[in-house]
C-alpha cells in the first residue's frame, strides 16, 4: 500500500521535525545538529537536498513553512531560546547551477527566556503571523505588519499558559464564524497540574487571547497537537499525542449575540488509542482530514480513519522501512503481546484500503466482515452492504430509499434496525392482507 | 603512589551522600571551591567570603572569613581556590589585583596569611599546583601570570603572555611543569613553569575571549576550553600541534568548564550571560546536553564537582546569591524531552517520517555504553547506569508514498478539473458531473448528482404544457441510458425476488386506481413490474407503502394502524418533509382525510415527483410532478452539510454552484463563504489556479468574489524605452513603437505574453520557452540573464 522511500538525511543528530510545504513538493527537516535542510521533489519523485545550513546554536525543535503567498519562507525554533525566520533567495545563479538554493535569516525572535519548543504560522487569512511557545509556558504571537518586509516582526500578544509548553496548533478554519484559535499542549509530566491542553481564542472586543477551554481529561505530558484541516466544517477536530492518541471534537455552542466572552464548546472525545503502547510523539492530518497518522516510541506510524459513524479505526501500521507490521516480522518486545490484534488491525487495514476512496460512506463496505455479494452498483453500495444478510423482499426498496436521503451520517444504525423492523411489519402486513 | 591515594580517596567518596539542596548567601558569589575531602565549600564574591559545611541535609555556615569593620578590597574576590593537599590553605584573587592566601589554622579571627600585590589589575584566576604544596599561580587582567612560592614574600617568576588579559590559568594534571593559560584575544598558551621567558606553544582556540580552560583529570593531555563564541572545544595537547578533537556548541558564552570525574566524555559548563543553567555535555554528542541543572535564577558563576572522584554531586554558586548542591539523579535530561520523531502528511497523501534509528530497528536501550570507564579497579566501577547511556544517535528519514492510486489525492485533482460548474443546462451539468464521479469510482457522489438532477430539473415544467415538457426532457436520454445501465444491472437479482411481491401489489393498485386520482396508475404499474431497474431500485419500498395506504384507506383502518407507524421510521427525513411549509396543497388535503396516515402520505409525496419524473423519461407522462423543487431544499441542505462535515468540501461547493439560486437561500452566507474559502484554499494547494478562479468567479458571496478584485493593476513598461506605458493601447507614447513585440519572432503578441520582470523583454510563451532551452540570456540581446519564475 505504502512504498517507503528512504532518504539519506545525513543529519548528525536526531531529526526532530519534518514539514511539507503548502504544495507538498518541498520538505524541510530540522535536527539537533542545529541545521535545517530543505528537500525538493524532482520530476521523478526523488527528494534532493537543495539547502542545508546551520540555523541555531542549539537543537532545532521545529521547522514550518509559511504560506507561499508570502514567499518561500521558513520558521524554525530552537533550544537556544530563539525562533528565526528564513527566506529563500532566488537569483544566486552559482548556487542554482549546483542545485543549491540560498536561505538567509530575516529575523531572530529573542523574547523567550527558555527553549522555544514550537513555532507555527497562523492561517493565511490572518495575514503574516507567527506563534511561538516556550518551555516557560509563554505563547507569543508575532505579526509582520508589512508582508514584504520579513525582518520586522512585532510582538502582538503574550499568553501565559502557566505550564511548560511543548506544542501549538492554529485552528485552520477560515470561517468568520470561528474566531482565531490556538491550542497549546504542555509536556509537563505532573499529572496533578490538570489539563495539559489549553485552547485560546481571540476576542474581538478585548483584542486579546483568552482561554476558552482546558481539556481536563488530558493529564499526561502532551507532545504534539494538531487541528485537522477544517474544510468547511462547523466544528473543530483536534488530535493529541500524549501517552496515547486522542481525537477530540470541539463543537462551538451557539453564542448569544449579547455575550462577549469566549465561545463555549461542547468537547467530545471521539477516539482514544493506546495501540502504540508507549509515548506518542507526533500526530499529523492528511489534507482532507480523513486520515490521521501518529507515531510513537514503538517506531511505528499508525494510520487512523473514521468510518461513516465517526468510529475511528486503525487502518494501517507502517514500520520505518515501510513494511506493514504483521505477526511474522520481527517486532519490538512490546508489540509481541498484542500480535493478535496487530494482525487483525492490519487485516482491517487491508480491507479498508481496497474499496475506492470516495469520502465517507465507501469505507463502510469494508466494515462488514464478509465482502457482501457485489451490491447494486449505483453508488448506494455502501448502504446496501450494511443491511443485514439478504434483505427480505419487502424491505428491499427500503435500503435504497435510505440512500436517497442525504448520506446517512448518524442515523444509519437506526436505518438498519428499521429495515429489520420494517420487514417484520411488512410480514405482518402480508399476513393481514389475505383477511381483507 | 598517586594511584594509591586516588583509590583511597575514591573509596572515601562512597561515603558521600546528600541531596539536592541550597542555601541563601548574603551576596552574589563569584567563585566556589571545595576542600579535598568534600566536607566544606568556600564561597567567594565581591561582598562575601564564607565557608560552609556540607552536611547530609543542608549547608551549615562554618566560618566567615570576611572580618573587620570596614573590609579592605582584598576581601573582594574574583576567584578562590582551596588547596587540594593542604586542608587549611586557601587562595583568593582580589579585584584590586591582590593575591591573598588564607590559613584556616590561624587562631586569630583574621585568617589572612600572605598578601601579594604585584598585579596591577584584577586577578582573574588563582591556581594551586596539584601536587606541590607551596606553588601558586595567578593570572590577571594586566596580561601577566605570576608564580608564587608561598614560603617567599614575592613572586618567583612572572610570565608575560604578550597578548591580552589572562582569563584562566590551569596546571596540567599530566605534566608537573606545564600550565595552560587562556586569553581574551582567543589564544591559549602552554607554559613551562621553569621557563618564564616564553611560552612553549600558543594556538588560537576561539574567536573572542577564551574564558576558561580545564585539563582532563585522567591525565590524557586533553584540554577543554570555553569562549565567548559559545563553544567548548576539546584539544588534544599530546601531539605537536594542538588538535581540536571535539567541539560543543552551547547557547551562550561559556564562563566555566569542568570535566566530570570518572566520566571520560563528560564536562560541565555554565555561562556568564543570559543562560542560568548548568549543562553537562557528552562531548561525543555535542548538540544536546546530557543533563541540565536548572535551579539558578541568575547567572551561575562557579561550578565545582564536590569530590574529585564522585560524578554525582555538583556544587554551584550564582549571582542570585544561592549556593546549590545538585544531585545528578535530579538533573533534567533534555534528550528525554527531545522529540525523537517527526511526522508530516504531504499534500498527496504521502507521509514523511523521521525517527531515531534505534526506535525503528527496535533495539532501543540494548547497546552497551561504549564509554564505560574500565581503567579503575572493579570495586568502584559501578554497574552501568542506564540513565548514563548517551551514545551517539541519528535519525532515519523516509517518505511513505502510497502506491495505491486511491490513497493519493488524484481523485480530488481530477474531479476539480473535470467537473463542469457552469455553461450548460442544469441537467447536463449534473449528468456530466455524475459521469465524472462515476469514472473516478465514486459511486455515491455520482448518485448524488443524478438525484440532484432528478430533484431539481425543470421545476418550471410543472406549469408548462406537455410538448414543451417532453422537448425539455430531450436532454435526458443521456442520463437514462446511463442510469438504466447502472441500476438495472445491479438490481436484477433483487428484482427477481421482488417480482412476485410486486405483482401482488399491482393487483391492489389496480383496485385502488379508480379511487385514488392523484397517482398515476400506469406509471405505478410500469414501475412495480420491475421493467425499469431504476424505478424499481428507488421506489420499490415506497410502492409498498402506497399499497398499505390504500388498503388502510379503504379497508380496516383500525386493524392496520400499528403497521403504519413502523414503516414511517424507515425514512429519516420524514420530519423535514412534514415541517416543510411548502408542502403541496393536495398533501394537506390528504392529511385531512386520513390523519393517521399522514406520515406515510408524506413519504409517498416526497418520492412521487422523482418517481414520476423518472417514469416520464421512460414512458409518456400522464401527469406532471406535483412538488416544486424547494421541497427538497432541506434534504439537499442537509446533504451538503454532510459532505462538508465528511471533509468533501469539493462536493458541497460544486453542488452549491451548480444548483445556484435553487439552494442558495437555504444556506446561510457565513457557511457558504466558509465552504468556498476552504475549497479555494484546497484548489490552490493543488495549484489548480484555473479551477480556483472559476469557483471564485461563479460564487455569489461578496467576500469570495472580491478575492478576484484585489491586485488587479498591472504596471507595464515599454520594452524599448523602459518607461511606464500609458494605459492606452500597446503603442508607447514616447518612443512610438509597439511595446508588445515578441523578442524572438518580432511580431506583435496576441494572446499569452510572457516577459522577464528584470529586463521587461518577452514574447510568445512558446517562443520564449524554446529560446530559454538553448540560452538563459535575454532573446532581445540586452544581455540580461532572464528569470521566469
JSON list of C-alpha atoms in Angstrom, two decimals, chain A residues 6-96:
[
{"chain": "A", "resi": 6, "resn": "UNK", "atom": "CA", "xyz": [14.36, 6.09, 2.34]},
{"chain": "A", "resi": 7, "resn": "UNK", "atom": "CA", "xyz": [16.25, 9.35, 2.24]},
{"chain": "A", "resi": 8, "resn": "UNK", "atom": "CA", "xyz": [19.81, 9.74, 3.42]},
{"chain": "A", "resi": 9, "resn": "UNK", "atom": "CA", "xyz": [19.18, 12.75, 5.57]},
{"chain": "A", "resi": 10, "resn": "UNK", "atom": "CA", "xyz": [22.72, 12.98, 6.83]},
{"chain": "A", "resi": 11, "resn": "UNK", "atom": "CA", "xyz": [21.77, 14.93, 9.90]},
{"chain": "A", "resi": 12, "resn": "UNK", "atom": "CA", "xyz": [24.35, 14.49, 12.62]},
{"chain": "A", "resi": 13, "resn": "UNK", "atom": "CA", "xyz": [21.86, 14.01, 15.42]},
{"chain": "A", "resi": 14, "resn": "UNK", "atom": "CA", "xyz": [18.18, 13.38, 15.92]},
{"chain": "A", "resi": 15, "resn": "UNK", "atom": "CA", "xyz": [15.73, 14.80, 13.45]},
{"chain": "A", "resi": 16, "resn": "UNK", "atom": "CA", "xyz": [13.01, 16.47, 15.42]},
{"chain": "A", "resi": 17, "resn": "UNK", "atom": "CA", "xyz": [10.63, 17.64, 12.78]},
{"chain": "A", "resi": 18, "resn": "UNK", "atom": "CA", "xyz": [9.68, 17.19, 9.17]},
{"chain": "A", "resi": 19, "resn": "UNK", "atom": "CA", "xyz": [7.40, 19.57, 7.41]},
{"chain": "A", "resi": 20, "resn": "UNK", "atom": "CA", "xyz": [5.87, 19.68, 3.96]},
{"chain": "A", "resi": 21, "resn": "UNK", "atom": "CA", "xyz": [5.26, 22.95, 2.26]},
{"chain": "A", "resi": 22, "resn": "UNK", "atom": "CA", "xyz": [1.86, 24.15, 1.10]},
{"chain": "A", "resi": 23, "resn": "UNK", "atom": "CA", "xyz": [2.02, 22.41, -2.25]},
{"chain": "A", "resi": 24, "resn": "UNK", "atom": "CA", "xyz": [3.61, 19.23, -0.99]},
{"chain": "A", "resi": 25, "resn": "UNK", "atom": "CA", "xyz": [6.64, 19.50, -3.24]},
{"chain": "A", "resi": 26, "resn": "UNK", "atom": "CA", "xyz": [9.19, 20.64, -0.72]},
{"chain": "A", "resi": 27, "resn": "UNK", "atom": "CA", "xyz": [10.11, 19.34, 2.63]},
{"chain": "A", "resi": 28, "resn": "UNK", "atom": "CA", "xyz": [12.13, 20.78, 5.48]},
{"chain": "A", "resi": 29, "resn": "UNK", "atom": "CA", "xyz": [13.81, 18.82, 8.22]},
{"chain": "A", "resi": 30, "resn": "UNK", "atom": "CA", "xyz": [15.42, 20.10, 11.37]},
{"chain": "A", "resi": 31, "resn": "UNK", "atom": "CA", "xyz": [17.70, 18.38, 13.75]},
{"chain": "A", "resi": 32, "resn": "UNK", "atom": "CA", "xyz": [19.58, 18.65, 16.97]},
{"chain": "A", "resi": 33, "resn": "UNK", "atom": "CA", "xyz": [22.68, 19.19, 14.89]},
{"chain": "A", "resi": 34, "resn": "UNK", "atom": "CA", "xyz": [21.48, 22.79, 14.68]},
{"chain": "A", "resi": 35, "resn": "UNK", "atom": "CA", "xyz": [20.81, 22.70, 11.00]},
{"chain": "A", "resi": 36, "resn": "UNK", "atom": "CA", "xyz": [17.79, 22.80, 8.76]},
{"chain": "A", "resi": 37, "resn": "UNK", "atom": "CA", "xyz": [17.68, 21.03, 5.43]},
{"chain": "A", "resi": 38, "resn": "UNK", "atom": "CA", "xyz": [15.33, 21.72, 2.57]},
{"chain": "A", "resi": 39, "resn": "UNK", "atom": "CA", "xyz": [14.40, 18.93, 0.20]},
{"chain": "A", "resi": 40, "resn": "UNK", "atom": "CA", "xyz": [12.85, 19.34, -3.21]},
{"chain": "A", "resi": 41, "resn": "UNK", "atom": "CA", "xyz": [11.00, 16.71, -5.08]},
{"chain": "A", "resi": 42, "resn": "UNK", "atom": "CA", "xyz": [12.24, 16.14, -8.57]},
{"chain": "A", "resi": 43, "resn": "UNK", "atom": "CA", "xyz": [10.08, 15.20, -11.50]},
{"chain": "A", "resi": 44, "resn": "UNK", "atom": "CA", "xyz": [10.90, 11.57, -10.93]},
{"chain": "A", "resi": 45, "resn": "UNK", "atom": "CA", "xyz": [9.76, 11.77, -7.36]},
{"chain": "A", "resi": 46, "resn": "UNK", "atom": "CA", "xyz": [13.22, 11.73, -5.82]},
{"chain": "A", "resi": 47, "resn": "UNK", "atom": "CA", "xyz": [13.95, 14.04, -2.94]},
{"chain": "A", "resi": 48, "resn": "UNK", "atom": "CA", "xyz": [17.06, 16.17, -3.25]},
{"chain": "A", "resi": 49, "resn": "UNK", "atom": "CA", "xyz": [18.58, 18.27, -0.56]},
{"chain": "A", "resi": 50, "resn": "UNK", "atom": "CA", "xyz": [18.77, 21.75, -2.01]},
{"chain": "A", "resi": 51, "resn": "UNK", "atom": "CA", "xyz": [19.85, 23.58, 1.08]},
{"chain": "A", "resi": 52, "resn": "UNK", "atom": "CA", "xyz": [21.40, 22.79, 4.40]},
{"chain": "A", "resi": 53, "resn": "UNK", "atom": "CA", "xyz": [22.55, 25.39, 6.78]},
{"chain": "A", "resi": 54, "resn": "UNK", "atom": "CA", "xyz": [23.22, 26.00, 10.44]},
{"chain": "A", "resi": 55, "resn": "UNK", "atom": "CA", "xyz": [20.27, 27.82, 11.86]},
{"chain": "A", "resi": 56, "resn": "UNK", "atom": "CA", "xyz": [20.71, 27.96, 15.59]},
{"chain": "A", "resi": 57, "resn": "UNK", "atom": "CA", "xyz": [23.19, 27.30, 18.33]},
{"chain": "A", "resi": 58, "resn": "UNK", "atom": "CA", "xyz": [21.07, 24.63, 19.90]},
{"chain": "A", "resi": 59, "resn": "UNK", "atom": "CA", "xyz": [18.79, 21.79, 18.93]},
{"chain": "A", "resi": 60, "resn": "UNK", "atom": "CA", "xyz": [16.26, 22.92, 16.36]},
{"chain": "A", "resi": 61, "resn": "UNK", "atom": "CA", "xyz": [12.93, 21.60, 17.55]},
{"chain": "A", "resi": 62, "resn": "UNK", "atom": "CA", "xyz": [10.58, 22.57, 14.79]},
{"chain": "A", "resi": 63, "resn": "UNK", "atom": "CA", "xyz": [10.52, 23.92, 11.32]},
{"chain": "A", "resi": 64, "resn": "UNK", "atom": "CA", "xyz": [7.47, 25.17, 9.49]},
{"chain": "A", "resi": 65, "resn": "UNK", "atom": "CA", "xyz": [6.60, 26.73, 6.15]},
{"chain": "A", "resi": 66, "resn": "UNK", "atom": "CA", "xyz": [4.75, 29.95, 5.61]},
{"chain": "A", "resi": 67, "resn": "UNK", "atom": "CA", "xyz": [2.02, 30.20, 3.01]},
{"chain": "A", "resi": 68, "resn": "UNK", "atom": "CA", "xyz": [3.73, 30.58, -0.37]},
{"chain": "A", "resi": 69, "resn": "UNK", "atom": "CA", "xyz": [1.89, 33.82, -0.91]},
{"chain": "A", "resi": 70, "resn": "UNK", "atom": "CA", "xyz": [4.48, 35.31, 1.43]},
{"chain": "A", "resi": 71, "resn": "UNK", "atom": "CA", "xyz": [7.38, 33.80, -0.47]},
{"chain": "A", "resi": 72, "resn": "UNK", "atom": "CA", "xyz": [9.47, 30.78, 0.26]},
{"chain": "A", "resi": 73, "resn": "UNK", "atom": "CA", "xyz": [9.66, 31.33, 3.98]},
{"chain": "A", "resi": 74, "resn": "UNK", "atom": "CA", "xyz": [10.57, 29.01, 6.81]},
{"chain": "A", "resi": 75, "resn": "UNK", "atom": "CA", "xyz": [10.47, 29.49, 10.53]},
{"chain": "A", "resi": 76, "resn": "UNK", "atom": "CA", "xyz": [12.49, 27.47, 12.98]},
{"chain": "A", "resi": 77, "resn": "UNK", "atom": "CA", "xyz": [12.72, 27.38, 16.73]},
{"chain": "A", "resi": 78, "resn": "UNK", "atom": "CA", "xyz": [15.38, 26.09, 18.99]},
{"chain": "A", "resi": 79, "resn": "UNK", "atom": "CA", "xyz": [16.69, 25.16, 22.34]},
{"chain": "A", "resi": 80, "resn": "UNK", "atom": "CA", "xyz": [18.83, 28.29, 22.09]},
{"chain": "A", "resi": 81, "resn": "UNK", "atom": "CA", "xyz": [15.73, 30.28, 23.06]},
{"chain": "A", "resi": 82, "resn": "UNK", "atom": "CA", "xyz": [15.19, 31.87, 19.72]},
{"chain": "A", "resi": 83, "resn": "UNK", "atom": "CA", "xyz": [12.96, 31.46, 16.76]},
{"chain": "A", "resi": 84, "resn": "UNK", "atom": "CA", "xyz": [14.14, 32.53, 13.35]},
{"chain": "A", "resi": 85, "resn": "UNK", "atom": "CA", "xyz": [12.52, 33.36, 10.04]},
{"chain": "A", "resi": 86, "resn": "UNK", "atom": "CA", "xyz": [14.32, 32.35, 6.85]},
{"chain": "A", "resi": 87, "resn": "UNK", "atom": "CA", "xyz": [13.71, 33.29, 3.28]},
{"chain": "A", "resi": 88, "resn": "UNK", "atom": "CA", "xyz": [14.95, 31.68, 0.15]},
{"chain": "A", "resi": 89, "resn": "UNK", "atom": "CA", "xyz": [16.78, 33.95, -2.20]},
{"chain": "A", "resi": 90, "resn": "UNK", "atom": "CA", "xyz": [16.43, 33.49, -5.88]},
{"chain": "A", "resi": 91, "resn": "UNK", "atom": "CA", "xyz": [18.93, 34.73, -8.37]},
{"chain": "A", "resi": 92, "resn": "UNK", "atom": "CA", "xyz": [22.13, 33.26, -6.99]},
{"chain": "A", "resi": 93, "resn": "UNK", "atom": "CA", "xyz": [22.97, 31.71, -10.30]},
{"chain": "A", "resi": 94, "resn": "UNK", "atom": "CA", "xyz": [26.07, 29.98, -8.98]},
{"chain": "A", "resi": 95, "resn": "UNK", "atom": "CA", "xyz": [24.12, 28.15, -6.36]},
{"chain": "A", "resi": 96, "resn": "UNK", "atom": "CA", "xyz": [21.41, 27.32, -8.77]}
]
